Short mmCIF file of C-alpha atoms and ligand atoms in Angstrom, two decimals:
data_model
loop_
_atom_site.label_atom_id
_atom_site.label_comp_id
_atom_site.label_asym_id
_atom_site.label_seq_id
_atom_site.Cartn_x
_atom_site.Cartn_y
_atom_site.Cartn_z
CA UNK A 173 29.77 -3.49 90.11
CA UNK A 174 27.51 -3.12 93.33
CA UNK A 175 23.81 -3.71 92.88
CA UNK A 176 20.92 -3.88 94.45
CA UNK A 177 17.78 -5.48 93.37
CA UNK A 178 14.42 -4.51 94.69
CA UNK A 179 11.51 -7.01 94.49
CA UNK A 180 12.39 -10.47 94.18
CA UNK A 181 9.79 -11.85 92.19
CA UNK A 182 9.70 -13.58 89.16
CA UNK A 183 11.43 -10.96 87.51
CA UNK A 184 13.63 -9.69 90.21
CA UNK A 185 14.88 -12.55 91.65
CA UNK A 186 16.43 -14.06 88.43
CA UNK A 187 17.67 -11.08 87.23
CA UNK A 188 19.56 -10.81 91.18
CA UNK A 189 20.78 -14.42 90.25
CA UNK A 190 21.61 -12.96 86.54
CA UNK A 191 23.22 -9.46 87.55
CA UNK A 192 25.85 -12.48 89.69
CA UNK A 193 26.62 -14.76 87.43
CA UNK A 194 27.84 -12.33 85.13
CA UNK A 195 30.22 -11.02 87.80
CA UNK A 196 28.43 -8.28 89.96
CA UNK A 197 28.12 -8.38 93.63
CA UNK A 198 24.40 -8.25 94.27
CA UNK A 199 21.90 -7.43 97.32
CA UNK A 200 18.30 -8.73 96.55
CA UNK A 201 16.13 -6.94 98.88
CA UNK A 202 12.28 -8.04 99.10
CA UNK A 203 9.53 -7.54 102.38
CA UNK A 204 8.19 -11.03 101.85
CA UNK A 205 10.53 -12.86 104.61
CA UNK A 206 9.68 -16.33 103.25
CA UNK A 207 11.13 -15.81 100.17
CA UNK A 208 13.98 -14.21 101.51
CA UNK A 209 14.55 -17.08 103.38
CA UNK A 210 14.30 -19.28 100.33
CA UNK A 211 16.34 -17.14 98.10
CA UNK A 212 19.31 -16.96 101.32
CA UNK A 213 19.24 -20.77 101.10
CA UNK A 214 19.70 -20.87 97.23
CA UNK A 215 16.15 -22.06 96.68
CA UNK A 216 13.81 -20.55 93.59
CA UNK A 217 10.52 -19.67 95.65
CA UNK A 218 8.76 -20.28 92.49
CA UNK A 219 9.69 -22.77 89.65
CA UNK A 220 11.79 -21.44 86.66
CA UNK A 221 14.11 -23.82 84.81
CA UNK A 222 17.47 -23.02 85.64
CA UNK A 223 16.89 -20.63 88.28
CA UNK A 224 17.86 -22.88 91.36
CA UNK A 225 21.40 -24.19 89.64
CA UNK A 226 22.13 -20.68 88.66
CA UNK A 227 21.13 -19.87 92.64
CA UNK A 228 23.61 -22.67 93.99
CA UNK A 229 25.76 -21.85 91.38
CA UNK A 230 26.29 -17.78 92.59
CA UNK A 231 25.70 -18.30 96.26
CA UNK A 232 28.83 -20.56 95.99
CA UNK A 233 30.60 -16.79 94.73
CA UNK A 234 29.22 -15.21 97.77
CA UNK A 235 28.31 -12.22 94.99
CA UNK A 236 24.68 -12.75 95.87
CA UNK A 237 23.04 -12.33 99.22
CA UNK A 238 19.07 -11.50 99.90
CA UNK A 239 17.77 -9.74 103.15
CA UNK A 240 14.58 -7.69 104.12
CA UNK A 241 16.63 -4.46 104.93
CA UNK A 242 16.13 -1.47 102.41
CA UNK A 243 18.94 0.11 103.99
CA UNK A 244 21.54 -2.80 102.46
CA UNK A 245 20.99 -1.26 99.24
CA UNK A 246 23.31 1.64 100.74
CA UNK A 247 26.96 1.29 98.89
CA UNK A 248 25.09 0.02 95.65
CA UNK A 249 26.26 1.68 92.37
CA UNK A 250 23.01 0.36 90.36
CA UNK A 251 19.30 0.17 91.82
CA UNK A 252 16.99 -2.20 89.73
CA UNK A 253 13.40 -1.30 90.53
CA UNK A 254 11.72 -5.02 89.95
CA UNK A 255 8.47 -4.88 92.07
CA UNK A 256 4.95 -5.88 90.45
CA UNK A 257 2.30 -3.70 89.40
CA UNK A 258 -1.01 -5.93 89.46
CA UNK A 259 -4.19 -4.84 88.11
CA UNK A 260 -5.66 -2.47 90.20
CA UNK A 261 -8.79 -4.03 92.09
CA UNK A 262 -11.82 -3.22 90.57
CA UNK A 263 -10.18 -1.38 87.28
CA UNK A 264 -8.04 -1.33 84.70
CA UNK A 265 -5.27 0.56 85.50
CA UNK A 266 -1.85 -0.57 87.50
CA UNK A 267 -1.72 -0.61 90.82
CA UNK A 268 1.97 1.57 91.61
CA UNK A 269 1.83 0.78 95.56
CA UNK A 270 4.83 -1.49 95.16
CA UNK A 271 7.01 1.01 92.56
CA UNK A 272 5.88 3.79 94.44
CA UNK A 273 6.63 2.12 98.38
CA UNK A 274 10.07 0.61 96.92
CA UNK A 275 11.37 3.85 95.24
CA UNK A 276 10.10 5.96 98.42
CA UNK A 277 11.72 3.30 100.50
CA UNK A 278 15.14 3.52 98.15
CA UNK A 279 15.83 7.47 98.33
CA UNK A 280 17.17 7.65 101.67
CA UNK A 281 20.34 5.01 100.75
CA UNK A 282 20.86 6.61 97.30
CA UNK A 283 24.24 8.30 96.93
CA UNK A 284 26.33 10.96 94.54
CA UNK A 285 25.97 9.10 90.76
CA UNK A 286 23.55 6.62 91.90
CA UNK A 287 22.12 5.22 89.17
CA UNK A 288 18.30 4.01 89.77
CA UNK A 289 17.41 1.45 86.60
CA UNK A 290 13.33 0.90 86.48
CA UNK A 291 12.09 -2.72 85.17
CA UNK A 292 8.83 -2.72 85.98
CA UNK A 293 5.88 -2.56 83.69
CA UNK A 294 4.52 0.51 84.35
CA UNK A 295 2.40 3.04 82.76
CA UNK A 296 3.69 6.13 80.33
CA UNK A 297 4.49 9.08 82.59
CA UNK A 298 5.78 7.04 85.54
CA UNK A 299 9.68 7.15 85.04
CA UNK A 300 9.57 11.05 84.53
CA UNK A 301 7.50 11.07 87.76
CA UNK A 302 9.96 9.12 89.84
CA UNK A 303 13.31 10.66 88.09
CA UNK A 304 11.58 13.84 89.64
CA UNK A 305 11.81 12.22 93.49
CA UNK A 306 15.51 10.61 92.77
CA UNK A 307 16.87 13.73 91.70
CA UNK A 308 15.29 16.22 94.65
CA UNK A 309 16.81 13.18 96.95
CA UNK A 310 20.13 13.62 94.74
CA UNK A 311 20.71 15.53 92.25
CA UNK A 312 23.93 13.95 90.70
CA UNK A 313 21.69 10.84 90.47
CA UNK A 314 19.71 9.18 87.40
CA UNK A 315 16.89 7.52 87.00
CA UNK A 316 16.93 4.81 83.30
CA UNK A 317 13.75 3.43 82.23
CA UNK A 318 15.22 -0.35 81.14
CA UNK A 319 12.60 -2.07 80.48
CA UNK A 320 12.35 -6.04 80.78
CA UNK A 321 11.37 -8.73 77.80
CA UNK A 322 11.69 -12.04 79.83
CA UNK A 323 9.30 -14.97 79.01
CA UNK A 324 8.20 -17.11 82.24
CA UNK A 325 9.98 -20.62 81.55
CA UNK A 326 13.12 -19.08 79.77
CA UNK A 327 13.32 -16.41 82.33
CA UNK A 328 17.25 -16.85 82.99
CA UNK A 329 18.47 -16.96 79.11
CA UNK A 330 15.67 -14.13 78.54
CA UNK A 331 18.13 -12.23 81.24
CA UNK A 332 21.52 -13.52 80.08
CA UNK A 333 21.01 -13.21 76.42
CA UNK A 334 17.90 -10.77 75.80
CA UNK A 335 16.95 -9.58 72.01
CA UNK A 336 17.56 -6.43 72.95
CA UNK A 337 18.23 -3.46 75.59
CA UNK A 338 16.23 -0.64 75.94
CA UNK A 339 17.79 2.48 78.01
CA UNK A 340 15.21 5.44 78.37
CA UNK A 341 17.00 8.58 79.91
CA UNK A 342 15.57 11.91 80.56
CA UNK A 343 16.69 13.29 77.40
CA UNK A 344 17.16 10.71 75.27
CA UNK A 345 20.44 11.42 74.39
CA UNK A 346 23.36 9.20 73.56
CA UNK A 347 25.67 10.69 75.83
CA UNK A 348 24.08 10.46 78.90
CA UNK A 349 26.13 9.38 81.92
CA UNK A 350 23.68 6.75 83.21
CA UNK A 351 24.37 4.69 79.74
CA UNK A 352 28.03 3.92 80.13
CA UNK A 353 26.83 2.47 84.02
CA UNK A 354 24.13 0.48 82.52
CA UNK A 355 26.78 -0.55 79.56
CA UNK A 356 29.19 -1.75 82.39
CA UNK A 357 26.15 -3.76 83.91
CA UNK A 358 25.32 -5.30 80.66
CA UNK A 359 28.77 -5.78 79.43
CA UNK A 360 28.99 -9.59 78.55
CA UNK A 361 25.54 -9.26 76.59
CA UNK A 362 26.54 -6.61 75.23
CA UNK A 363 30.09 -8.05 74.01
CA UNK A 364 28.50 -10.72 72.48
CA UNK A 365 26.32 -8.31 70.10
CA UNK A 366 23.23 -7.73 71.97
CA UNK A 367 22.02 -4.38 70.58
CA UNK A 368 20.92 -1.18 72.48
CA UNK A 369 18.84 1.16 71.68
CA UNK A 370 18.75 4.77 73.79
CA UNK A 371 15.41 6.65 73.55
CA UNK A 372 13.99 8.82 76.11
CA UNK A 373 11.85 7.96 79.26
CA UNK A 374 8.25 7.83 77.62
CA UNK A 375 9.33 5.81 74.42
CA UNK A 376 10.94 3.25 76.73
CA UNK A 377 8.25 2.83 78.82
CA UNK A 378 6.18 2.18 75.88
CA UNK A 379 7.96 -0.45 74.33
CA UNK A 380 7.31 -2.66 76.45
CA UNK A 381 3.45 -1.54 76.63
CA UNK A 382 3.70 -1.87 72.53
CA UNK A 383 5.52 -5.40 72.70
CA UNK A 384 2.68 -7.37 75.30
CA UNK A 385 0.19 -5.13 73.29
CA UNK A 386 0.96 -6.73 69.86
CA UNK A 387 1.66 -10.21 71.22
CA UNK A 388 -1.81 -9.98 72.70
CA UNK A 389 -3.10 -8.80 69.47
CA UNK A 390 -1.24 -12.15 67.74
CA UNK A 391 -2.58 -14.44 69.63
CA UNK A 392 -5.90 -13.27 69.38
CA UNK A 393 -6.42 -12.68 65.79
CA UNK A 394 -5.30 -16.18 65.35
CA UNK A 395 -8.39 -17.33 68.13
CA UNK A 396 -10.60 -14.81 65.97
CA UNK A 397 -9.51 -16.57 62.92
CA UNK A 398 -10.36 -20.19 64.74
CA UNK A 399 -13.69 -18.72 65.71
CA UNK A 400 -14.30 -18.30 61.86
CA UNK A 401 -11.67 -21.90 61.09
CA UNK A 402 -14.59 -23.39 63.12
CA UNK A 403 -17.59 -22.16 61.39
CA UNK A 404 -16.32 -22.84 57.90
CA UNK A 405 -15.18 -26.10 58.47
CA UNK A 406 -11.12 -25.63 58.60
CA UNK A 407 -8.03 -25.77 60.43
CA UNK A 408 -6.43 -23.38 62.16
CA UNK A 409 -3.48 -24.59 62.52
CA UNK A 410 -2.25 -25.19 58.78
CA UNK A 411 -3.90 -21.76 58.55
CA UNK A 412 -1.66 -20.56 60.75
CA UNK A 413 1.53 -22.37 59.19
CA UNK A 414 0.41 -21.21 55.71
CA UNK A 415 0.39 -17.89 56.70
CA UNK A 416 3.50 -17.43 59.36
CA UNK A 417 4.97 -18.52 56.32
CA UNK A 418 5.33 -15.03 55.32
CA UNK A 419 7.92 -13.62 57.49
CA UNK A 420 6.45 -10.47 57.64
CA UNK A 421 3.76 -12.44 59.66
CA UNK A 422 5.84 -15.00 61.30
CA UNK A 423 4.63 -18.28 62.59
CA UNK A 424 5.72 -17.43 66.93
CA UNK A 425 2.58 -16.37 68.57
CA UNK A 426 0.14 -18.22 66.21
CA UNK A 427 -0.94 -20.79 68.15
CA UNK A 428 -4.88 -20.89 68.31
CA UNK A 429 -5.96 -22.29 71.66
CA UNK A 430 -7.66 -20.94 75.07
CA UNK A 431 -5.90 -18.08 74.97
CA UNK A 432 -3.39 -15.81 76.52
CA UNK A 433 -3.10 -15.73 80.37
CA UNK A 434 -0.34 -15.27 83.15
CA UNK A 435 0.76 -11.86 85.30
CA UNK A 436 1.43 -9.71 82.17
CA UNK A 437 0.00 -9.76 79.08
CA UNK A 438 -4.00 -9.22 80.24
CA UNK A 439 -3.52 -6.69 83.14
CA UNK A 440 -0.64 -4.56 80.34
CA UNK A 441 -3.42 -4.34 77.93
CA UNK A 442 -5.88 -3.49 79.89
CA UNK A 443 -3.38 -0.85 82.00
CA UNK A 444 -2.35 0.13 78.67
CA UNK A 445 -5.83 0.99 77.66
CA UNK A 446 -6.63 2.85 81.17
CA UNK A 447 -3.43 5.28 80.53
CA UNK A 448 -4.03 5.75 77.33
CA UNK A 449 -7.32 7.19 78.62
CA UNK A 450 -5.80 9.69 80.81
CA UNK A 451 -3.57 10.93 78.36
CA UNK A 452 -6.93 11.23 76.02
CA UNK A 453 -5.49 9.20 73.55
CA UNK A 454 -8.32 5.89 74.31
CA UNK A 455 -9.37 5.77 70.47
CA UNK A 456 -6.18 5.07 69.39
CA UNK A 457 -5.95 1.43 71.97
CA UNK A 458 -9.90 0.78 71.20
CA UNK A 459 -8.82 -2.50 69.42
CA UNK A 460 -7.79 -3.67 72.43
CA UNK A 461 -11.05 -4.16 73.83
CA UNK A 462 -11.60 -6.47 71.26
CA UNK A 463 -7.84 -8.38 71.76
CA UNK A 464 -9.36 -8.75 75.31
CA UNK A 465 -13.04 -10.01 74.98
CA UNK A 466 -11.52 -12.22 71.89
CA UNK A 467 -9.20 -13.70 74.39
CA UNK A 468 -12.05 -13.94 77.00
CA UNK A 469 -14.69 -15.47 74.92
CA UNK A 470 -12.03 -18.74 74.04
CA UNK A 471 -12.82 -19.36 77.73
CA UNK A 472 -16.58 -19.56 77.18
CA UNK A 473 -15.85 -21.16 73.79
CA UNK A 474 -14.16 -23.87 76.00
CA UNK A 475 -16.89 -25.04 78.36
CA UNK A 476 -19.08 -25.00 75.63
CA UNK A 477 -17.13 -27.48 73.66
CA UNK A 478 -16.45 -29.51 76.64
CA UNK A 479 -20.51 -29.82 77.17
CA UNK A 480 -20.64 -31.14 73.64
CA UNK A 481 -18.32 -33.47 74.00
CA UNK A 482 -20.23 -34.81 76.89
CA UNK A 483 -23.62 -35.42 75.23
CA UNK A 484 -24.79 -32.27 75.84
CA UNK A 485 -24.38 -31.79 79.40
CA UNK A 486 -22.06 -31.14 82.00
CA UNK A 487 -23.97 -32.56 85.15
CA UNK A 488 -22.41 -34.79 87.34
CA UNK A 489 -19.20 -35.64 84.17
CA UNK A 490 -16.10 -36.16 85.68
CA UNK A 491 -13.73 -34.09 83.99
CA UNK A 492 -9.99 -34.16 83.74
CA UNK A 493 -8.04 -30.58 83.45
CA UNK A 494 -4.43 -31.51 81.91
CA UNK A 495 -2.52 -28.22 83.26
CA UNK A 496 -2.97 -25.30 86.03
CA UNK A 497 -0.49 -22.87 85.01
CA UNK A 498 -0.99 -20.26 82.46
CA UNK A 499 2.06 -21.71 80.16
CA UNK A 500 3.96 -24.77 80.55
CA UNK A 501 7.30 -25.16 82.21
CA UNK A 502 5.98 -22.43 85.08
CA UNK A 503 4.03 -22.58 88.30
CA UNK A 504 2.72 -19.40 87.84
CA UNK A 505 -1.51 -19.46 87.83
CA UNK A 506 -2.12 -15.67 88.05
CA UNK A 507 -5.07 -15.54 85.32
CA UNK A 508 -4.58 -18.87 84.21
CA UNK A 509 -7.10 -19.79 81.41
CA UNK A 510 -7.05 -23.15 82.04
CA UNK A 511 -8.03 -22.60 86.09
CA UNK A 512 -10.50 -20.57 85.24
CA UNK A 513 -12.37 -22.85 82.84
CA UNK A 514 -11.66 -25.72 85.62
CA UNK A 515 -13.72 -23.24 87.93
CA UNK A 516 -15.94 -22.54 85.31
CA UNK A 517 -16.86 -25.92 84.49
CA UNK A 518 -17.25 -26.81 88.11
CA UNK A 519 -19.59 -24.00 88.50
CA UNK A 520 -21.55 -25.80 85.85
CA UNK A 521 -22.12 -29.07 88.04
CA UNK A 522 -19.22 -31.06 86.42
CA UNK A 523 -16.62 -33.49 88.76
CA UNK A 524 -13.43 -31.38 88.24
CA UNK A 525 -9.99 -32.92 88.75
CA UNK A 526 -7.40 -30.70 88.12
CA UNK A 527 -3.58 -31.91 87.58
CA UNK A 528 -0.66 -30.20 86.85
CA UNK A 529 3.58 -31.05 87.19
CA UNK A 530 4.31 -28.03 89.29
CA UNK A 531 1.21 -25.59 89.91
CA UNK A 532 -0.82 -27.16 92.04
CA UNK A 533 0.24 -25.69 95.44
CA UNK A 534 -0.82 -22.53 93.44
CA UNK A 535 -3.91 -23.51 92.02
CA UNK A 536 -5.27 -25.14 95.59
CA UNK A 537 -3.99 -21.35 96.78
CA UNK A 538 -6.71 -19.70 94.72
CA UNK A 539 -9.13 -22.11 93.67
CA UNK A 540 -9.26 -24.21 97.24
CA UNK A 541 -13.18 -25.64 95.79
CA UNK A 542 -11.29 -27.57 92.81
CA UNK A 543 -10.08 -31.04 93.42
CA UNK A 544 -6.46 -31.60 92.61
CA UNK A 545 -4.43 -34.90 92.22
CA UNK A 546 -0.44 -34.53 91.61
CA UNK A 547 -0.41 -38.00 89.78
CA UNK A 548 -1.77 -38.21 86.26
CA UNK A 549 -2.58 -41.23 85.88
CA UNK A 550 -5.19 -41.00 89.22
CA UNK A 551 -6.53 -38.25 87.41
CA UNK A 552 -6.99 -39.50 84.54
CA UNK A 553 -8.98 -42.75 85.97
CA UNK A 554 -12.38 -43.34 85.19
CA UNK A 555 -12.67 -39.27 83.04
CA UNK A 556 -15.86 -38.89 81.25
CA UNK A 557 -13.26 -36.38 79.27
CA UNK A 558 -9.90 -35.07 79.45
CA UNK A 559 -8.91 -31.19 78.77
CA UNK A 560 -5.28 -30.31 77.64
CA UNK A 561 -5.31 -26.95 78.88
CA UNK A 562 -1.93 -26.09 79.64
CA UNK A 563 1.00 -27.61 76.77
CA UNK A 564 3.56 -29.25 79.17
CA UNK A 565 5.18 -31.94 77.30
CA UNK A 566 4.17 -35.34 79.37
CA UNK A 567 0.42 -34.57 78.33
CA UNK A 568 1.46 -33.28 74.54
CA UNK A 569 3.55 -37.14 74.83
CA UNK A 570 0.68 -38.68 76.25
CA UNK A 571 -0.31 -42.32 74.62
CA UNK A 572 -3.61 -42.61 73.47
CA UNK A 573 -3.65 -46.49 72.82
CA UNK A 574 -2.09 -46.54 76.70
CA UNK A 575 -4.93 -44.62 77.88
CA UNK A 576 -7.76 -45.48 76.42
CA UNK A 577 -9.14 -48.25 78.65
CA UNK A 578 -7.84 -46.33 81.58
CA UNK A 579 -11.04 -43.81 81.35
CA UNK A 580 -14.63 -44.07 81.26
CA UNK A 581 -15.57 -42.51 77.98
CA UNK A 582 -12.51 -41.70 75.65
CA UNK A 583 -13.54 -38.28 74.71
CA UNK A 584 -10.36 -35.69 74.61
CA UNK A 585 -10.58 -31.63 74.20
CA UNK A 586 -6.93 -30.36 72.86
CA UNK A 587 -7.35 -26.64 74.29
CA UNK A 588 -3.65 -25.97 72.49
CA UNK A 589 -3.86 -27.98 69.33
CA UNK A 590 -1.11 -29.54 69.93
CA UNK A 591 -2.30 -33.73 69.78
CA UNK A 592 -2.39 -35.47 66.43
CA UNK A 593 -5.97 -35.90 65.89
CA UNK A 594 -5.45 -38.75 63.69
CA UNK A 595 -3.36 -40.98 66.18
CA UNK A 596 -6.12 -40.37 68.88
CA UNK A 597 -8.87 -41.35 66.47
CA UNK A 598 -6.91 -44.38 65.69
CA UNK A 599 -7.06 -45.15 69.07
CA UNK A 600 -11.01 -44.77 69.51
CA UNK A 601 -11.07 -41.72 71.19
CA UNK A 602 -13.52 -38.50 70.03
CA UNK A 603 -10.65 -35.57 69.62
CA UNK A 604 -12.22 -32.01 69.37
CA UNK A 605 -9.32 -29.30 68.76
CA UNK A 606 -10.02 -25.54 68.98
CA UNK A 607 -10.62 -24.00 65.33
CA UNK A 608 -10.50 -27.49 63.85
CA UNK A 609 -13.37 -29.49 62.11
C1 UGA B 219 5.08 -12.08 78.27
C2 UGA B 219 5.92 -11.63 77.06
O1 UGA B 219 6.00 -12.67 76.10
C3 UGA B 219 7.33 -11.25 77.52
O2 UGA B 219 8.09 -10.76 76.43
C4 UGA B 219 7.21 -10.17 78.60
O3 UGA B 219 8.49 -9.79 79.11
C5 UGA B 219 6.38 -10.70 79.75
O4 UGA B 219 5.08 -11.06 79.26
C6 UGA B 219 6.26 -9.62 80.78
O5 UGA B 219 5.60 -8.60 80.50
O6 UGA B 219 6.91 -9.70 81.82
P1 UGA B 219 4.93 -14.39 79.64
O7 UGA B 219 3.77 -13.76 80.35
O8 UGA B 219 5.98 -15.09 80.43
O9 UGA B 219 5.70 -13.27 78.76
O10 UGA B 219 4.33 -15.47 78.64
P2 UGA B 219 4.14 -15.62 77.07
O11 UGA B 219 5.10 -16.61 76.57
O12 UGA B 219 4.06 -14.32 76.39
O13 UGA B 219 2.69 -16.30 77.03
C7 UGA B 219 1.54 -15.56 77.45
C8 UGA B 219 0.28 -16.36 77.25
O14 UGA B 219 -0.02 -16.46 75.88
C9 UGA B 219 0.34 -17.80 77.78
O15 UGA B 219 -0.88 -18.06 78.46
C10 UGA B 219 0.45 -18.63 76.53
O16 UGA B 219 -0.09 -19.90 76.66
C11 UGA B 219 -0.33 -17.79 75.53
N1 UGA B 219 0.02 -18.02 74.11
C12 UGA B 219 1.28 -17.73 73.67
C13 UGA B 219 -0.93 -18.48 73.23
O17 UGA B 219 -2.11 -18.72 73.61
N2 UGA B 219 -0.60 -18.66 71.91
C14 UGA B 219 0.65 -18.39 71.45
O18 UGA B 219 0.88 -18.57 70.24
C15 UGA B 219 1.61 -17.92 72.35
#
């Protein structure tokens, strides 16, 4: 089939490279020229494993080509809508410039059966909205609400073999033209058992709202649950095993630490919250307030732990920040929680080196006041204390014996519980987890 992809982001682009590799011929189209230009010469402008292979590996097809020109999406059978929608500045809600520009910018190429797929996280009410403008451009044209599950780091198997689709169309119906287009699209997934599920435009708009609402929720009623692990003496973590032993709990999503961060999860909660306001439902999302200052406080929780660990004050400590990005195997620093406590801490009068494998051209982007140092073994030299922030696996490998006479005071905070304290006692160093004695 011929597609078109609008917005070449983190979503868009790899679901361009996707849409390719599983035999379409696809047009990315994005009005950021530089990562046009990257994309054209099969480079990822951001770093996702896999995504730059699977880029060589298309390009070499010639199914996949990127340009700046809205009107190359002309001749497409399939539009996928894949632009952000960033907290609005200044309040909750979403900010729908890019939907709303990219659809406006769209209608004037669409053609008889056009199909116009939305993957964007929006809020409840927005599909309808813009079904309303593709059809009054043309009428024998559809808009689907197919909302996206990817996870940053897995982005391309997230595309290529996803839990699940989700197809809202206006009516909800089964036999809806647009579904056999999108089933056509999706066929290989689909062959291989993927399962579908067609609802109309609101409910699919709000699964996704649902799904980063309730892994919000999971990760912080585990940090609630350290907060309390920490005040009665226990441990988290076997907490957590015990009960994601259940598997009506589930262990995924357990893991007690600084906290959720990255371009989705806090801005959909709190957008989620905003719409649910205008719809006059806000009781019913109340709890998420608390998901979000839960999630916030781990921050605070952070630096105060850190000041401990320093003899009770920050001034003047030179501290070591294992990790920039808001997850590991990612670049991505958009409301990291382990920048912001960097910042935090800096703020507070402490030497802050910050190091990370791939997110430091990002970090010094947004945070130019923080030191950084790409090798991490000069940023470890001479610490007063090092902070795993972010998991990536050279810092969860890291030797304490190696490094312990590498620093100036072996003092280590494990902001994701995921160091064997006993090993790093062994080695002489003082190991503070989060929700651990
Ligand atoms: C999230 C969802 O997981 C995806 O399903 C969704 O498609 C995506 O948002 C989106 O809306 O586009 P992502 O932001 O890539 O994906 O990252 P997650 O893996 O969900 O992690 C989010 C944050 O939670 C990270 O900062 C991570 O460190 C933290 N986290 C995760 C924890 O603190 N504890 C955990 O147990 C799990």
């Amino acid at each position: 089939m011929r597609i078109s992809v609008i917005g070449c982001g983190y979503l868009g682009a790899v679901h361009a490279a996707c849409m390719a590799k599983l035999g379409h011929e696809v047009v990315g189209i994005d009005v950021d020229e530089r990562k046009i230009f990257e994309l054209s010469s099969a480079r990822a402008p951001f770093y996702e494993p896999g995504l730059e292979e699977l880029l060589r590996d298309v390009q070499e097809t010639g199914r996949l080509s990127f340009t700046t020109d809205m009107s190359a999406a002309a001749g497409s059978d399939v539009h996928f809508i894949c632009v952000g929608t960033p907290q609005k500045k200044g309040e909750n809600g979403a900010d729908m410039t890019y939907v709303d520009a990219a659809t406006m910018g769209l209608l004037p190429y669409l053609a008889a059966g056009d199909v116009v797929v939305g993957k964007s996280t929006v809020p409840v009410g927005t599909a309808a909205r813009l079904a309303k403008l593709v059809q009054d451009q043309e009428p024998t044209a559809h808009l689907v609400w197919n909302p996206e599950f990817l996870r940053e780091g897995h982005a391309v198997s997230d595309t290529l073999q996803p839990d699940r689709f989700v197809y809202g169309v206006e009516d909800g119906s089964e036999d809806h033209p647009a579904i056999t287009v999108l089933d056509d699209v999706y066929a290989t997934p689909l062959a291989s058992g993927t399962p579908r599920l067609i609802t109309d435009h609101p409910t699919a708009e709000l699964v996704k709202a649902a799904a980063n609402s309730f892994l919000a929720t999971k990760i912080s009623f585990i940090n609630a649950m350290a907060e309390v692990c920490e005040a009665a003496g226990a441990d988290v973590t076997r907490l957590a095993d015990a009960i994601g032993m259940d598997d009506r709990i589930g262990r995924k999503f357990l893991n007690a630490g600084i906290g959720f961060g990255g371009g989705c999860l806090p801005k959909d909660i709190r957008a989620f919250m905003a719409r649910a306001g205008e719809l006059g439902a806000d009781q019913a999302l109340t709890f998420l307030r608390e998901v979000d200052a839960i999630n916030m406080r781990r921050r605070t929780r952070v630096v105060e732990l850190t000041r401990e660990l320093c003899e009770g004050t920050l001034l003047g400590k030179r501290i070591t920040v294992l990790g920039a990005a808001f997850k590991p195997e990612s670049d991505d620093v958009r409301d990291s929680p382990a920048l912001s406590i960097a910042a935090q801490l800096q703020l507070q009068g402490a030497v802050v080196t910050v190091t990370d494998p791939k997110a430091l051209p990002n970090a010094a982007k947004r945070f130019p006041e923080l030191h950084f140092e790409p090798e991490l073994h000069d940023a470890i030299s001479r610490a007063d204390a090092l902070l795993v922030l972010t998991e990536w696996q050279q810092y969860r490998s890291l030797d304490p014996y190696a490094l312990v006479s590498r620093v100036n005071s072996p003092r280590i905070l494990d902001g994701r519980n995921v160091l064997d304290p006993g090993k790093w006692r062994a080695a002489g160093w003082t190991y503070r987890g989060l929700g651990r004695a």
